[in-house]
Short mmCIF file of C-alpha atoms in Angstrom, two decimals:
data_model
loop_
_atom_site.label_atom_id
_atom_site.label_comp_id
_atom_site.label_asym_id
_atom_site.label_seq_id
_atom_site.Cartn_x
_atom_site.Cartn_y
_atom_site.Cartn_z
CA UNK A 734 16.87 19.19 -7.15
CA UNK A 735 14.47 20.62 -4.85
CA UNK A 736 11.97 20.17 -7.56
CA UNK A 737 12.57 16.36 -7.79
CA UNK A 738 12.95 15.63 -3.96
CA UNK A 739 9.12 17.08 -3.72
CA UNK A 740 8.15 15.22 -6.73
CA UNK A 741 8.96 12.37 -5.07
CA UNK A 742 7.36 12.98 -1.74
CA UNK A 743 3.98 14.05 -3.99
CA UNK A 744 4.19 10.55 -5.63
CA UNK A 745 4.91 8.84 -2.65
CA UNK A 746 2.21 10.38 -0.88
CA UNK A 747 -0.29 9.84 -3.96
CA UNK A 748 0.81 6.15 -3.31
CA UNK A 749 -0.43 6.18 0.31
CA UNK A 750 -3.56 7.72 -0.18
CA UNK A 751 -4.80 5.95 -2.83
CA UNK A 752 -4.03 2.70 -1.73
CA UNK A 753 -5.09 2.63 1.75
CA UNK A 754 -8.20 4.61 0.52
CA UNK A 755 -9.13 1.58 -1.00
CA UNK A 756 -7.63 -0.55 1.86
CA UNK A 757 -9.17 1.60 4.97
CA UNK A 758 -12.51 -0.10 4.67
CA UNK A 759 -13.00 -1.73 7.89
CA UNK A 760 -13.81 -1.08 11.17
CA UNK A 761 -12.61 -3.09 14.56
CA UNK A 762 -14.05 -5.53 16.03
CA UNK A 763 -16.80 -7.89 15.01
CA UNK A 764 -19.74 -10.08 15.68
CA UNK A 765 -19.53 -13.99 16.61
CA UNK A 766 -23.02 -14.82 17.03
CA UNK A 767 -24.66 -18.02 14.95
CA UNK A 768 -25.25 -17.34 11.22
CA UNK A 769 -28.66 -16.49 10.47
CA UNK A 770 -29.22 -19.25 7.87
CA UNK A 771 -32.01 -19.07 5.50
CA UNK A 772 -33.51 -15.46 6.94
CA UNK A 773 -34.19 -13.07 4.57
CA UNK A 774 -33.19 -9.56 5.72
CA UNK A 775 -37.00 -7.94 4.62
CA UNK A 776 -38.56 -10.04 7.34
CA UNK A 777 -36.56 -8.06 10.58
CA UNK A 778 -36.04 -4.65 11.89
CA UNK A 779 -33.44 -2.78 9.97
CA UNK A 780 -31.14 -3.05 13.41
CA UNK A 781 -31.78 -6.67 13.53
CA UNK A 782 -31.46 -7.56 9.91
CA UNK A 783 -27.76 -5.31 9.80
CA UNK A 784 -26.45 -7.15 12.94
CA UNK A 785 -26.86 -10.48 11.13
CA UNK A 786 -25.44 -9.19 7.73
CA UNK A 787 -22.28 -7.76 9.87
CA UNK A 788 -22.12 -11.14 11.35
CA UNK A 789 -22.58 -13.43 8.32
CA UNK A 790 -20.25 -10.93 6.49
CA UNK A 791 -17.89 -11.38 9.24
CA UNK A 792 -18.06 -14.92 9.24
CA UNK A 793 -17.51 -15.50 5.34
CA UNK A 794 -13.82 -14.82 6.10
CA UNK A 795 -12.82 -13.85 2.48
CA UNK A 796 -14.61 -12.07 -0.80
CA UNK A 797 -13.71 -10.58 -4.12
CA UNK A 798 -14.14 -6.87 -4.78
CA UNK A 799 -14.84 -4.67 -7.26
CA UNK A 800 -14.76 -1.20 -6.33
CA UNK A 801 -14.46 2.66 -7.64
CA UNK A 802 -13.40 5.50 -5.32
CA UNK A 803 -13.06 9.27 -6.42
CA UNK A 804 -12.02 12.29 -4.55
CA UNK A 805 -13.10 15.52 -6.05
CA UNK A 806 -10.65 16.46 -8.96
CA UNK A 807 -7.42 15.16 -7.24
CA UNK A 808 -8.08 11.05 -7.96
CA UNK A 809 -10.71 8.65 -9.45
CA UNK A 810 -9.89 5.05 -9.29
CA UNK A 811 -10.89 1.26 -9.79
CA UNK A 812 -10.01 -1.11 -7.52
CA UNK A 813 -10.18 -5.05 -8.47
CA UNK A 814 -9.26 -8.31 -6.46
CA UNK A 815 -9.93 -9.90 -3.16
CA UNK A 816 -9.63 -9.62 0.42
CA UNK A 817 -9.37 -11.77 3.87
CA UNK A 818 -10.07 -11.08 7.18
CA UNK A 819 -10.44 -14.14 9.19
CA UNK A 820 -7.08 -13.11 10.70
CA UNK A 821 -5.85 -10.14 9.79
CA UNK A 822 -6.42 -8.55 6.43
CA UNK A 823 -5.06 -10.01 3.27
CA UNK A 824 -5.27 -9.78 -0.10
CA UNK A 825 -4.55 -8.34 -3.42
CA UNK A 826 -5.73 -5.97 -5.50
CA UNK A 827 -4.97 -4.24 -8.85
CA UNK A 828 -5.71 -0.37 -8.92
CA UNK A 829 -6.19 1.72 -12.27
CA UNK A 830 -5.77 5.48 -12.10
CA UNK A 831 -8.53 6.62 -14.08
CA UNK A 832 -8.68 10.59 -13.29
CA UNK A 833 -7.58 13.32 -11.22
CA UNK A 834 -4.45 15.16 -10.42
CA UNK A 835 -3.13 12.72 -8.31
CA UNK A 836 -3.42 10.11 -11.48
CA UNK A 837 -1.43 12.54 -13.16
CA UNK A 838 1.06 12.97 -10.78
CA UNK A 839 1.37 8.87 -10.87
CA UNK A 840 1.70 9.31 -14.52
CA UNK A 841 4.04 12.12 -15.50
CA UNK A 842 6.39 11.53 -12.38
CA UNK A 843 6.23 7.45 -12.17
CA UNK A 844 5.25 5.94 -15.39
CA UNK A 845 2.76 4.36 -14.30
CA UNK A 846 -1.42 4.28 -14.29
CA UNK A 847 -2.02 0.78 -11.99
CA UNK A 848 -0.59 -1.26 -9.88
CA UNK A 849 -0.39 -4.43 -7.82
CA UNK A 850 -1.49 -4.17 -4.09
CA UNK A 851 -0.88 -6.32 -1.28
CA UNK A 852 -1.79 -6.64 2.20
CA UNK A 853 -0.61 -8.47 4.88
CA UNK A 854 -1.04 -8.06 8.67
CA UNK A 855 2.20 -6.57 9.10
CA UNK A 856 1.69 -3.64 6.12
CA UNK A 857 0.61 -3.25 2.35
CA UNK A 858 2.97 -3.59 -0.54
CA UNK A 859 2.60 -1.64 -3.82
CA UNK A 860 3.99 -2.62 -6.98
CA UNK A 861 5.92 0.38 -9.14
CA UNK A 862 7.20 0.64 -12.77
CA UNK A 863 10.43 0.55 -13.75
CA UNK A 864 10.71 4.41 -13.84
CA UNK A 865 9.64 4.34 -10.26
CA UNK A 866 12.62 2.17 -9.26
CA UNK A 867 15.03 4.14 -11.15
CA UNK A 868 13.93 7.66 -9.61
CA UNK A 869 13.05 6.72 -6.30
CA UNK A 870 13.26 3.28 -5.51
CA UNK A 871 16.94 2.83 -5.74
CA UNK A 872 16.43 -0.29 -8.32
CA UNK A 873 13.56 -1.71 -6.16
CA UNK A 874 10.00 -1.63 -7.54
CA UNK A 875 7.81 -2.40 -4.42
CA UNK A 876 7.11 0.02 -1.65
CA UNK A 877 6.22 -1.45 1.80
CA UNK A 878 3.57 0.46 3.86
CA UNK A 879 4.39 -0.46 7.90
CA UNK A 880 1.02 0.06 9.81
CA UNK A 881 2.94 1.24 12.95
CA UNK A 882 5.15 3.45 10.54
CA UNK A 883 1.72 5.05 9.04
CA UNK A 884 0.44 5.73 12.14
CA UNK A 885 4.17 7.79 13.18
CA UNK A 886 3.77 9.06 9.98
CA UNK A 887 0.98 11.08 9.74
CA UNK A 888 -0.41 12.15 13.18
CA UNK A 889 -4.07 11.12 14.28
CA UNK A 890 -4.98 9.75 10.81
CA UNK A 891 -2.22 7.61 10.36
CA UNK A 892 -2.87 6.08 13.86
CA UNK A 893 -6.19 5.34 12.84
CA UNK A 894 -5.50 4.09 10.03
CA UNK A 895 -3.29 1.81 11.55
CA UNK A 896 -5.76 0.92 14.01
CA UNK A 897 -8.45 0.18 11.02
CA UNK A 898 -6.23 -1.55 8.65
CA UNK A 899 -5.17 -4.01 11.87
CA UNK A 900 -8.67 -5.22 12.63
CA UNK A 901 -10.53 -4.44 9.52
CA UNK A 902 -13.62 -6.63 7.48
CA UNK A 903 -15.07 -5.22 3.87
CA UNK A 904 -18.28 -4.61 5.89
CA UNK A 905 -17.40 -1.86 7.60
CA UNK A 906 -20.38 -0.02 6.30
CA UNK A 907 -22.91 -1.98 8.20
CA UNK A 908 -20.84 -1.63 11.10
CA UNK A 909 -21.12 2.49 10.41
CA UNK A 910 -24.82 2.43 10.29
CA UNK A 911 -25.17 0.20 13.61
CA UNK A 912 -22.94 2.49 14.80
CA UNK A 913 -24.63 5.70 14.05
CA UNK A 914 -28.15 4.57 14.98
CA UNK A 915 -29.19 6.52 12.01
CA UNK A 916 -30.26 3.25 9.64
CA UNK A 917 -33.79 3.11 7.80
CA UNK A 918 -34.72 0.35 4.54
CA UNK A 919 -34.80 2.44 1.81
CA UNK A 920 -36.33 -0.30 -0.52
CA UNK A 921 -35.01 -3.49 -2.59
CA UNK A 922 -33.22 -4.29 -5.58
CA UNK A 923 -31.53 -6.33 -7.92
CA UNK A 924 -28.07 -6.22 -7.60
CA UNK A 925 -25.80 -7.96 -9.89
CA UNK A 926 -28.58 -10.46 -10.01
CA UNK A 927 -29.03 -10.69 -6.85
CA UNK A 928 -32.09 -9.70 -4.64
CA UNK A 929 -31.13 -7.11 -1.94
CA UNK A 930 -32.75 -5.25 0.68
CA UNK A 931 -31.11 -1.32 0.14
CA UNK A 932 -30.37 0.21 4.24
CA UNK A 933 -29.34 3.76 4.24
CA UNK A 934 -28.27 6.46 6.83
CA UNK A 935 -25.65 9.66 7.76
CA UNK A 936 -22.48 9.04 10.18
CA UNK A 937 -21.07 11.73 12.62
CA UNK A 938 -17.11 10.51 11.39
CA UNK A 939 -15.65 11.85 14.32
CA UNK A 940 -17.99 11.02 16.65
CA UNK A 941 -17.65 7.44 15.37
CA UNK A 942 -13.82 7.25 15.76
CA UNK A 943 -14.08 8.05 19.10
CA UNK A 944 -16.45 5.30 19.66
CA UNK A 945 -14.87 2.12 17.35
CA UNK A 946 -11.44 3.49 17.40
CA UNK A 947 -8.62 2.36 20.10
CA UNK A 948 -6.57 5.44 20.01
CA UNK A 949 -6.00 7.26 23.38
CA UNK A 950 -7.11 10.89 23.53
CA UNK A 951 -4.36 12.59 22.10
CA UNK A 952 -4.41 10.83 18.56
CA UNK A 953 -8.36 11.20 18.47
CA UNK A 954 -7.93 14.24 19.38
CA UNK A 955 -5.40 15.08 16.67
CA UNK A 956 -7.53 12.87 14.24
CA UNK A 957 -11.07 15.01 14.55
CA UNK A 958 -8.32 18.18 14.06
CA UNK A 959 -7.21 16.42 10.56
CA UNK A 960 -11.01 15.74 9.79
CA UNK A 961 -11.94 19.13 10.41
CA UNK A 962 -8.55 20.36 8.34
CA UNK A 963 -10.17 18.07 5.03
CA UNK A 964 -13.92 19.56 5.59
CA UNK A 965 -15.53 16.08 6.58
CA UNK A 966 -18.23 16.21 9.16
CA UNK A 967 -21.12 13.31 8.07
CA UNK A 968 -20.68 10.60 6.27
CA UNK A 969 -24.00 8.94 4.00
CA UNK A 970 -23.79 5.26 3.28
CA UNK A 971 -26.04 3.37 1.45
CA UNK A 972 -25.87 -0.70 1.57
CA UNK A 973 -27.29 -3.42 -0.14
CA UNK A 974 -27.82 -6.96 1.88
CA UNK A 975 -28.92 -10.04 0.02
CA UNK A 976 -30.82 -12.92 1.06
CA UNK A 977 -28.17 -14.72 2.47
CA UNK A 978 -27.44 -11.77 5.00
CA UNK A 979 -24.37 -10.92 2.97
CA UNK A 980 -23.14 -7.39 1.92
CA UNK A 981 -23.33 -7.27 -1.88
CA UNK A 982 -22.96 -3.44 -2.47
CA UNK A 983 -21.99 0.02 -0.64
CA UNK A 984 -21.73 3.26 -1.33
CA UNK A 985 -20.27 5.77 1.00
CA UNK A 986 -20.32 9.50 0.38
CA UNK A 987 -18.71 12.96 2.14
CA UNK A 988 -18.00 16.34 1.24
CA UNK A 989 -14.76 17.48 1.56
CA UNK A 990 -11.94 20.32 1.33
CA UNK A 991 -10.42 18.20 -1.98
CA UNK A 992 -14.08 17.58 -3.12
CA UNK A 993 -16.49 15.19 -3.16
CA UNK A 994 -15.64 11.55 -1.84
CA UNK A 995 -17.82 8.83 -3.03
CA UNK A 996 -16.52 5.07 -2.53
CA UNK A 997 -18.03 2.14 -4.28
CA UNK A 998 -17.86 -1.47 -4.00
CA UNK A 999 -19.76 -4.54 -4.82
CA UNK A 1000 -18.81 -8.09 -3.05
CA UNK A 1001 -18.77 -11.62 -4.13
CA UNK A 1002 -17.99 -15.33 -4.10
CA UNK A 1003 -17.84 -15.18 -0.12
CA UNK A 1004 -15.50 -17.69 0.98
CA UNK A 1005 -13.18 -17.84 -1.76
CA UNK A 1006 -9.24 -18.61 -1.39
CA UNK A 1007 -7.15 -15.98 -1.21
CA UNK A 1008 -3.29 -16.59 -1.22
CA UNK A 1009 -0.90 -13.49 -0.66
CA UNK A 1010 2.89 -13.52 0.03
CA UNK A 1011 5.67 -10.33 0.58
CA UNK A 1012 7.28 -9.61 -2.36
CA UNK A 1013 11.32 -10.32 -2.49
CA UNK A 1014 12.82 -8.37 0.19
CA UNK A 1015 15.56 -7.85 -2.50
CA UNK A 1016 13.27 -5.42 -4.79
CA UNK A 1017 11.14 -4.05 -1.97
CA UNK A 1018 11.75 -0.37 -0.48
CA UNK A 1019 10.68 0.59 2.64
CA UNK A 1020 8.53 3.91 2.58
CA UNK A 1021 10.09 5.11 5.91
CA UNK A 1022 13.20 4.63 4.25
CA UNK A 1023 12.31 6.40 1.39
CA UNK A 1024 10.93 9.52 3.33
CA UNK A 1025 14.12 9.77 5.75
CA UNK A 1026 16.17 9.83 2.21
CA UNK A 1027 14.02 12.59 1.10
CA UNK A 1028 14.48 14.58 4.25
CA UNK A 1029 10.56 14.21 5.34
CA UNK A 1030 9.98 14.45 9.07
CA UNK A 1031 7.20 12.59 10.85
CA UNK A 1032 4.00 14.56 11.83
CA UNK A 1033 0.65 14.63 10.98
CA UNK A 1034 -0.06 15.25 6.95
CA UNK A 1035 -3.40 14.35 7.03
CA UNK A 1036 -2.76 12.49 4.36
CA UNK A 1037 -5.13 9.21 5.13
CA UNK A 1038 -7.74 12.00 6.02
CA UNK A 1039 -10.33 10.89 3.44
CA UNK A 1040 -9.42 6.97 4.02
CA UNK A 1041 -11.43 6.03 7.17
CA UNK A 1042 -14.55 5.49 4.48
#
């Protein structure tokens, strides 16, 4: 028994990291300034050119993605769909488990090796098998992910999360290097077909928390415990802007206690329509819920650790 209650938790757990690490790509607030129309990035400062891409990127309001995350040896994953922020995220996204101990954990204990996501403003839904629902799920097959519940859940992280998933935008990585006044060009490229300018520099992750977050003290200071806990310190991110002053490609990278993190994600057809509802309250589980069943207190897990990237 004890076996299967902690099987549960692990899956449960996989659940939450892997989704929001895919989710937990934005940072709060944003720009409202006029669109730069018709300036090419290469002809400004790199400061000047990634306030306008953070503000056209802002003002698109919606994009598809196409992204690939990996975390040492314990998860690699794609991540496929599209996203809106014009108030509030939401969106939907499939994810396919394509590696790592945490895939096989999804695999052996749930069935299953992708899923549906969605998000609302409220929380994020995922979408289990049918061996999920009979195990754990008493019959349902979606879990629901509360932001304020995630950031009870676990600790500092969780309340950042929380606080990132509320007012996030998919360019959070100009928004890291603007913050971290560490940014230099590091060349151009062709990106998908596109014609980018490539900006690169290294974030201090705590140090940047403390300065984009809206946590008080005690959850920043339980967050930068949790970072330290998982090994990460700096952050690199590399970006590519095209001539439109739109984000078109990141890649984020940090070194870590699980391994290696390295997220990447390409952007396009800005503006496009993006339609996401709850799923039937009548086959929907609430991951609180589910925890309290399992006898798992509240505290800080450090389980979102490696999301804020």
């Amino acid at each position: 028994m004890k076996n299967t209650t902690a099987r549960r938790i692990t899956l449960c757990a996989a659940v939450a990291t892997a989704v929001t690490s895919v989710a937990a790509c934005g940072s709060s607030g944003s720009g409202k300034a006029a669109k730069a129309a018709g300036q090419g990035v290469t002809r400004v400062s790199p400061i000047a050119a990634l306030r306008s891409a953070e503000t056209s990127t802002d003002k698109a309001d919606s994009a598809r993605v196409d992204g690939t995350t990996t975390i040492g040896s314990m998860v690699s994953m794609q991540a496929q769909g599209a996203l809106a922020w014009g108030d509030g995220l939401t969106g939907r996204l499939t994810l396919t488990y394509t590696g790592g101990t945490m895939a096989e954990t999804m695999r052996s204990t749930a069935g299953i090796t992708s899923m549906e996501a969605r998000y609302l403003p409220d929380a994020y839904y995922a979408h289990m098998s049918d061996t999920f629902a009979a195990r754990a799920g008493g019959g349902r097959h979606w879990l629901r992910y509360g932001y304020d519940d995630l950031g009870r859940l676990a600790g500092g992280s969780g309340a950042y999360l929380k606080d990132q998933l509320r007012n996030t935008t998919p360019n959070q990585s100009v928004k890291l290097l603007l913050a971290s006044g560490d940014v230099k060009k590091a060349g151009e490229a062709t990106v998908r077909g596109q014609h980018t300018t490539h900006y690169a520099g290294t974030v201090d992750v705590a140090d940047l928390a403390t300065r984009t977050s809206h946590l008080p003290k005690s959850q920043l200071d339980q967050l930068k415990q949790q970072l330290t806990q998982a090994g990460v310190t700096t952050e690199s991110v590399d970006i590519w802007i095209n001539d439109q002053n739109l984000l078109v490609k990141k890649v984020e990278k940090a070194d870590m206690t699980a391994g290696t993190m390295t997220s990447t994600a390409y952007y396009s057809d800005y503006g496009t329509k993006v339609l996401v509802t709850a799923p039937p309250a009548g086959d929907t589980r609430d991951f609180k819920d589910l925890m309290k069943s399992q006898g798992t207190v509240t505290g800080g897990t450090g389980t979102g650790t490696g999301a804020g990237s």
